[in-house]
Amino acid sequence: MTSLLARAVRTNPPLAVTTLLTAVVLLVCLVGLAADPRQVLGEPTWLKPTKFAVSICVYSVTLVWFLTYVRGRRRLVVTVSWIVAAALLIELALIVLQSARGLRSHFNVSTPLDQTVYFTMAGAIATLWATNVVVAVVLLAQRLDDPVLAWGLRGGLVVAVVGMAVAFLMTDPTPAQLDALRAGGDRVLIGAHTVGPPDGGPGLPVLGWSTVAGDLRAAHFVGIHAMQALPLVAWLLAVLPATWLTIRDRTRLVLVAAGTALAVVLLLAWQALRGQPLTGPDTLTLTAAAAIALGTLTAAGSVVLGARRRAVPTEVPRRPR
């Protein structure tokens, strides 16, 4: 582990240090979870920074690995690394600050300080998203030796960029917030995770996703973690002992997985925007999910069956004498 960390620091100092600092923050947040009884929106005040610390650790390590595949653009890699590191640390520091104050960090504009915190976080996240778009474009243009892994990386980044973009939908004021502003009320909250009832209602354990309203965090979460899932799919396909699957077949299967992941993110966002909880899909949502599953099975099945047919030689019948 020490050797791995030392190599990461040499390869990408900004993101390696970000990972180490975030791990320290995670330990502090875990202590806060155990020692601080305060709650925000029905959850322990230190739960949100804990979840963000875990997510940032995983994301930082993943991006360090992704950037090793960007060749011939050393200056770009360095610039991206510093920008991402700064954006992540700013966001995490501000979330920790608000948790220490016993206040919600996102959408909170109740005081000038809270507005500064929230809009600074929003700027950091917008910068992070734009930087990921740049990395995705570079990897799409980059020629890599292993096409299976290449499309796992590219697919993961493209789906992650879409998943990150879902967060922008959360920043719009809700109808109730607009009505309050038109009535001359104070600016307290602008934006929400949920569509329908306000944030803070019943939700899934730990994740907190609403079980009574649409929740955009589900699509956001699935999209971001495609960065880990799709390269893992590519690796599993690469080590699959089925010798009759060619490199081209395995690449096509990765593309099927990427298309499925993108479709799932869009489906979850669509479901949430209709005010529908993840745990309560209606017939329309279930029909769309079934269509995605059928499309995935059909596409993957056609690749596998086509490969199998090519691998089994057709026996030519002998003519009778």
Coordinates of C-alpha atoms in Angstrom, one line a residue, residues 77 89 93-94 181:
V77 CA -2.9 16.4 -17.5
L89 CA -11.2 20.3 -1.8
A93 CA -14.3 22.0 2.9
L94 CA -17.5 24.0 2.5
L181 CA -40.4 34.6 -3.5

